[in-house]
Short mmCIF file of C-alpha atoms in Angstrom, two decimals:
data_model
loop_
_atom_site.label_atom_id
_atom_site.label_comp_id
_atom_site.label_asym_id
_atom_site.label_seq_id
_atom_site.Cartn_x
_atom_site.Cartn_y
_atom_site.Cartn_z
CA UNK A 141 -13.40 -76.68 -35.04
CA UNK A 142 -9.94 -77.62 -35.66
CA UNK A 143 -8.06 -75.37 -33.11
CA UNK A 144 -5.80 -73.66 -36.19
CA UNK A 145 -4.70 -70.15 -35.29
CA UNK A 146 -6.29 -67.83 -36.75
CA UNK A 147 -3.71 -65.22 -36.26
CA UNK A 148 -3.01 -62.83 -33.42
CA UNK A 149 -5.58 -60.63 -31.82
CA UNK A 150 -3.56 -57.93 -30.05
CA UNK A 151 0.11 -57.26 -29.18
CA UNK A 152 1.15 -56.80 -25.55
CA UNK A 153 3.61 -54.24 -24.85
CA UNK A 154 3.46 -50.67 -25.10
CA UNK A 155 2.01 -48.66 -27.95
CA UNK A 156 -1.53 -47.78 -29.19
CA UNK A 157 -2.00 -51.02 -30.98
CA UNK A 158 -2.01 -52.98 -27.61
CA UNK A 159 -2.58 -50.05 -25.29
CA UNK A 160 0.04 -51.05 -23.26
CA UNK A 161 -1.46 -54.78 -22.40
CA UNK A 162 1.35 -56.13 -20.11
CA UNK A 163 1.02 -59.53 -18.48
CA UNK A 164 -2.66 -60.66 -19.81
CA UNK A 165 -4.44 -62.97 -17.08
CA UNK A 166 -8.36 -63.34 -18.18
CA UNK A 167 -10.27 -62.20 -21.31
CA UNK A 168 -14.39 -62.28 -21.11
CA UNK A 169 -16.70 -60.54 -23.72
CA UNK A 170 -19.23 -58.20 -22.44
CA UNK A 171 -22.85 -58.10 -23.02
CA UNK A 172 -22.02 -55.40 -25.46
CA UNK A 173 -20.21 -57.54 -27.61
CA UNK A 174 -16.54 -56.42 -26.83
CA UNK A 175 -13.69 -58.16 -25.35
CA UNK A 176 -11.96 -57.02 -22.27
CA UNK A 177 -8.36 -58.34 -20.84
CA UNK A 178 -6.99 -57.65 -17.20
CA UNK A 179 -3.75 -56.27 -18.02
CA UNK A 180 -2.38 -57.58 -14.62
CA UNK A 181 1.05 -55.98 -14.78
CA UNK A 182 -0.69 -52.38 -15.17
CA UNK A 183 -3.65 -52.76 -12.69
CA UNK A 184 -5.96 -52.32 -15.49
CA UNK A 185 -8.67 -53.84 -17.32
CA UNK A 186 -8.49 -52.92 -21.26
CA UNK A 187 -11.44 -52.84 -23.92
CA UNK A 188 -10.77 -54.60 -27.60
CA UNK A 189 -12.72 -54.67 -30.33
CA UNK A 190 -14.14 -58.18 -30.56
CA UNK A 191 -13.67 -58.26 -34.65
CA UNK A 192 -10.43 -56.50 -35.19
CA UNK A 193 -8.86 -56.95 -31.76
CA UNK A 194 -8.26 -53.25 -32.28
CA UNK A 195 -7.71 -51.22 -28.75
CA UNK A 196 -10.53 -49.12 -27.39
CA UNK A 197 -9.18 -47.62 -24.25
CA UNK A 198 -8.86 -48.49 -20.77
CA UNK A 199 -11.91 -50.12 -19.33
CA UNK A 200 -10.93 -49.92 -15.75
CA UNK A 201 -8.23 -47.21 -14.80
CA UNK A 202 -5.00 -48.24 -12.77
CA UNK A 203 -5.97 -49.43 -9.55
CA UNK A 204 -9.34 -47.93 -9.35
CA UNK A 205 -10.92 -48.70 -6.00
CA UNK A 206 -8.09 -50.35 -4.49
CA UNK A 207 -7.46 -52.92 -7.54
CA UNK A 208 -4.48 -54.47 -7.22
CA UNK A 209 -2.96 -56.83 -10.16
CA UNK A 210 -6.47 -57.89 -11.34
CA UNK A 211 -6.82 -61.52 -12.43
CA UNK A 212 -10.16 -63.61 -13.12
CA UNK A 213 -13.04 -61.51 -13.88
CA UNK A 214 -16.73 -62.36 -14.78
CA UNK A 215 -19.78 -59.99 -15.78
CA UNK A 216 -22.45 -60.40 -13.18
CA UNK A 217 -26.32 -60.90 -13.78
CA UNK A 218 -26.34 -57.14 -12.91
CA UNK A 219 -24.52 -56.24 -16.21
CA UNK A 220 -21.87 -55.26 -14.23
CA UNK A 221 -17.59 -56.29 -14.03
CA UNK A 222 -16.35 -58.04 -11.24
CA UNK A 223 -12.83 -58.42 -10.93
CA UNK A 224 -10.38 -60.52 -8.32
CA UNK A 225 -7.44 -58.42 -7.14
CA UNK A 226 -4.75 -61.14 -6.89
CA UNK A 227 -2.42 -59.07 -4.58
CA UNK A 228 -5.52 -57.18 -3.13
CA UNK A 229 -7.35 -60.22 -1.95
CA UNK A 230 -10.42 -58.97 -3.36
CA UNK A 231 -13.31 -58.91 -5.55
CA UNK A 232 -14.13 -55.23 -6.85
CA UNK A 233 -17.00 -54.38 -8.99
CA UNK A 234 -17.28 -51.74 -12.03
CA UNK A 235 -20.11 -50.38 -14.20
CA UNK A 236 -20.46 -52.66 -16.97
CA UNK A 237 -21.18 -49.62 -19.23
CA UNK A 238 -18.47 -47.04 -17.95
CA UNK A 239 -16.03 -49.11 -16.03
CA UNK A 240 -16.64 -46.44 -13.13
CA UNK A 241 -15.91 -48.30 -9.39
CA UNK A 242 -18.98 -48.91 -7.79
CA UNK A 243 -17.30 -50.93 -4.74
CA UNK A 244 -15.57 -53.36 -3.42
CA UNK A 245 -17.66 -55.95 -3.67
CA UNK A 246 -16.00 -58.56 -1.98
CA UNK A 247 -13.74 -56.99 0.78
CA UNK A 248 -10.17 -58.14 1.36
CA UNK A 249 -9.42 -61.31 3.34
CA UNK A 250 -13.59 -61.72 3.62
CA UNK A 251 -13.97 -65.09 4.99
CA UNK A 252 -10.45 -65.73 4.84
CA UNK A 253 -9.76 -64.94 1.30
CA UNK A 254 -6.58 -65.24 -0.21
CA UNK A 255 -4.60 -65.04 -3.80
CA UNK A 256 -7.92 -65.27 -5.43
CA UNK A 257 -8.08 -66.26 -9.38
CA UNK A 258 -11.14 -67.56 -10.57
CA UNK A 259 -14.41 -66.17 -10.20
CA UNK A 260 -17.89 -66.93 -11.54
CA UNK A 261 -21.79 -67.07 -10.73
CA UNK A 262 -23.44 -69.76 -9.70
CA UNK A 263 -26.93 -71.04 -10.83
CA UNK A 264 -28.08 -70.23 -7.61
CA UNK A 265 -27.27 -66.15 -8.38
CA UNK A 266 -24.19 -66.47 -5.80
CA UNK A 267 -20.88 -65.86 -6.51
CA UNK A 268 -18.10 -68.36 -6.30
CA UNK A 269 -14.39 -66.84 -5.75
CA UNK A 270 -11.36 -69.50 -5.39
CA UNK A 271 -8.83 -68.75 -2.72
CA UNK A 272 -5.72 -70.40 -4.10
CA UNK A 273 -3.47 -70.58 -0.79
CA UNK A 274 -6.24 -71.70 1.53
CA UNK A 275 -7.29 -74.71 -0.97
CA UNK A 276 -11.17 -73.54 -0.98
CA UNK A 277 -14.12 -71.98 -2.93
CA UNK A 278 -15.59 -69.22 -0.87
CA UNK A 279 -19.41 -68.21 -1.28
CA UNK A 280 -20.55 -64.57 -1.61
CA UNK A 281 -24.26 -63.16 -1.54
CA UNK A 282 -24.27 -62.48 -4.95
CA UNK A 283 -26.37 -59.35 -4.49
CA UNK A 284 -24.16 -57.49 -1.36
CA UNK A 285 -20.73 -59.35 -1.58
CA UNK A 286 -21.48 -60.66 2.07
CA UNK A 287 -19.41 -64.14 2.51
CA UNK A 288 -21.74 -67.26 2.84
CA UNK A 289 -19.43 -70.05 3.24
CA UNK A 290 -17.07 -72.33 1.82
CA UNK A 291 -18.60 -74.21 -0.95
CA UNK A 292 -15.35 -76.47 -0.78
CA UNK A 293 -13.56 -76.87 2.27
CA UNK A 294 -10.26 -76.58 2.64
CA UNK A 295 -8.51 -79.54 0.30
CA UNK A 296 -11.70 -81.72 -0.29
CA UNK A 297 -11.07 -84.03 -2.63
CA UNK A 298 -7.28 -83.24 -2.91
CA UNK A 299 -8.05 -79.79 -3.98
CA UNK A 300 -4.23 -78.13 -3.89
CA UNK A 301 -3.86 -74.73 -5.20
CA UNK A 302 -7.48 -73.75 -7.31
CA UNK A 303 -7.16 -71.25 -9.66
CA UNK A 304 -10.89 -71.53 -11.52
CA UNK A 305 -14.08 -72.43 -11.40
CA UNK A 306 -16.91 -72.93 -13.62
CA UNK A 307 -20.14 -74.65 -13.50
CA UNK A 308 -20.90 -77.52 -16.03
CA UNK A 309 -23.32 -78.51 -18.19
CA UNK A 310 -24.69 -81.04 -15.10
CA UNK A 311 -24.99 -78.39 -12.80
CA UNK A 312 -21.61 -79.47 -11.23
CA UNK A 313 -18.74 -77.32 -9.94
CA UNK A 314 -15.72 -78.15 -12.15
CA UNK A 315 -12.24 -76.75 -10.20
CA UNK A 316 -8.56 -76.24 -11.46
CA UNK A 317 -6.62 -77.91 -8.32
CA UNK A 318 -3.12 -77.11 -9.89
CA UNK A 319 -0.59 -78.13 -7.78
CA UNK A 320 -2.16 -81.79 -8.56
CA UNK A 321 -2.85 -81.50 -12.06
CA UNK A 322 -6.02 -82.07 -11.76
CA UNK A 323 -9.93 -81.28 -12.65
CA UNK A 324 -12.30 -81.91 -9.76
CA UNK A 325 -15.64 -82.28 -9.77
CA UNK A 326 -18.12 -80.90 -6.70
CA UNK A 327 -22.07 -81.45 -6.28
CA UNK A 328 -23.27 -78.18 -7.27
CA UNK A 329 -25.96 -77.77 -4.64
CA UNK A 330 -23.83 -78.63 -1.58
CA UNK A 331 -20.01 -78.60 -2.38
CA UNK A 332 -19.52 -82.09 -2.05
CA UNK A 333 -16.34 -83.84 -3.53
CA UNK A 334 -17.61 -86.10 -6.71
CA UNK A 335 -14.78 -87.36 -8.48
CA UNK A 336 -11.76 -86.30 -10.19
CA UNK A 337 -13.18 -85.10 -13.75
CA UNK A 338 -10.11 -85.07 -15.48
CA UNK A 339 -7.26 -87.17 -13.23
CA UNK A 340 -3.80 -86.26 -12.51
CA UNK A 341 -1.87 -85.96 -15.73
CA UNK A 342 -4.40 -86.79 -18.22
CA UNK A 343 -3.33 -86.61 -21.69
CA UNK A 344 -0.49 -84.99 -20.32
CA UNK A 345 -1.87 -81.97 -18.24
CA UNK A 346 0.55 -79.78 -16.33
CA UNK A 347 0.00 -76.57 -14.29
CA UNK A 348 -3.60 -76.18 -15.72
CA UNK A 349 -4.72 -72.52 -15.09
CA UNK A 350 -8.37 -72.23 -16.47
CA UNK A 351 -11.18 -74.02 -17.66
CA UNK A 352 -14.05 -73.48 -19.55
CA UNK A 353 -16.81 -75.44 -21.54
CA UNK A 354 -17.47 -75.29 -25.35
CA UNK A 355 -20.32 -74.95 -27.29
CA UNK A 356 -19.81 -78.58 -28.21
CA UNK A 357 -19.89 -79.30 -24.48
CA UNK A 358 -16.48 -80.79 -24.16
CA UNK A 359 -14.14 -78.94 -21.14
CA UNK A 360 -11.24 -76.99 -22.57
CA UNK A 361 -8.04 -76.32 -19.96
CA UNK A 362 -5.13 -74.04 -20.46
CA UNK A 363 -1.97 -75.93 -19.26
CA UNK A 364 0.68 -73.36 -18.62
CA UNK A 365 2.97 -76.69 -17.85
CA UNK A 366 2.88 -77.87 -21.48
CA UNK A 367 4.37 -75.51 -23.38
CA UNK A 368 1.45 -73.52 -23.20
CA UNK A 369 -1.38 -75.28 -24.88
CA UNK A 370 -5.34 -75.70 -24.59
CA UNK A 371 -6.46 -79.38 -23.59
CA UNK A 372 -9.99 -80.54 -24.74
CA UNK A 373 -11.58 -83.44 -22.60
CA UNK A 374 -14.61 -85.03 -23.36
CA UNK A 375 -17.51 -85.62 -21.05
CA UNK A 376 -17.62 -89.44 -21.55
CA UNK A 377 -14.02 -90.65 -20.89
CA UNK A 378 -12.49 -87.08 -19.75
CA UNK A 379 -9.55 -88.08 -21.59
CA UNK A 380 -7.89 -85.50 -23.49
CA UNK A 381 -8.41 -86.84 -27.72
CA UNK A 382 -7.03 -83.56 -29.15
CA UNK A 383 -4.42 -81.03 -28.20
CA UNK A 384 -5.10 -77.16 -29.56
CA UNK A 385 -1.96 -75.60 -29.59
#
């Protein structure tokens, strides 16, 4: 409600309170209720307790099946953990139960993927995978991995550098372009370029990283640029009218 901190959740660093969380990139909650962080530094994905932040072990071991410094990560309609390998230019999937490698789900370079962030299923059961130096959102078969298209073409709309995508409220694609501070928006049937939901430098945004939408269905951006704060943008003027720090 008021974007207040409510104190901190886990340490990074080594030691059994953290379990050695170095250089956290994405944080989901699982269908069971827990909260799991890539730990991007260590190849790993670790488990938290989603009341106490207290560790539970390593989710997904070092490098399991190939992983290599694992970044955006979603939990598929399957139940199970997908996870983009940054450096490994890949998409690898784990048992949402055990964190066991099932496979690489999304093989490396597949349709020309590369430095991939953000991931996340699509209403249409597909999964959607941003490849940050080729300016695009690449399309998997979101039942065997095999690449579709790309949902966004290279640099529609000005799209430089994506690093996340999510789908709205409207059914729309909503992208991070970060290299132009910028939101855009894509028809979520075909790709097309809409607008520019939240324009270049709005309420001050700078190096946004990730998006997501709230409860209270306003869009919420991390902007590594600004000192490291959370942007909220509503869905009538998309300008940002509070700053959670």
């Amino acid at each position: 409600e008021t974007g207040d901190s409510l104190g901190l959740f886990t340490t990074t660093g080594q030691g059994p309170a953290s379990g050695g969380l170095n250089g956290p990139r994405d944080i989901v909650f699982g269908p069971d209720g827990k909260v799991y962080v890539a730990s991007i530094s260590t190849d790993e994905v670790l488990q938290y307790d989603a009341s106490t932040g207290a560790f539970l072990g390593v989710f997904v071991q070092a490098g399991s099946g190939g992983l290599d410094a694992p970044d955006g990560m979603v939990f598929g309609p399957d139940g199970n953990l997908y996870v983009a390998g940054w450096i490994s230019h890949n998409v690898v999937r784990y048992d949402g139960t055990s964190g066991a490698f099932i496979d690489e789900f999304v093989p490396a370079g597949s349709g020309g993927l590369q430095w991939p962030f953000g991931l996340t299923f699509g209403p249409d059961g597909n999964l959607y995978v941003t490849s940050n130096s080729t300016d695009q959102i690449l399309r998997y078969n979101g039942q065997t991995g095999a690449f579709l298209d790309a949902f966004v073409s290279a640099g529609s709309g000005g799209l430089d550098g994506p690093t996340d995508v999510t789908f709205g409220p409207d059914g729309n694609a909503y992208v991070v372009s970060q290299n132009s501070n910028e939101v855009l928006r894509y028809d979520g049937t075909t790709g097309a370029f809409l607008d520019a939901y939240v324009q270049a430098g709005a309420g001050g945004l700078n190096a946004p990283r990730a998006l997501a939408f709230g409860p209270d269905g306003n869009l919420y951006v991390t902007a590594v640029g600004n000192n490291d704060e959370v942007l909220r943008y509503g869905p009538a003027s998309q300008a940002a009218f509070t700053v959670k720090l």
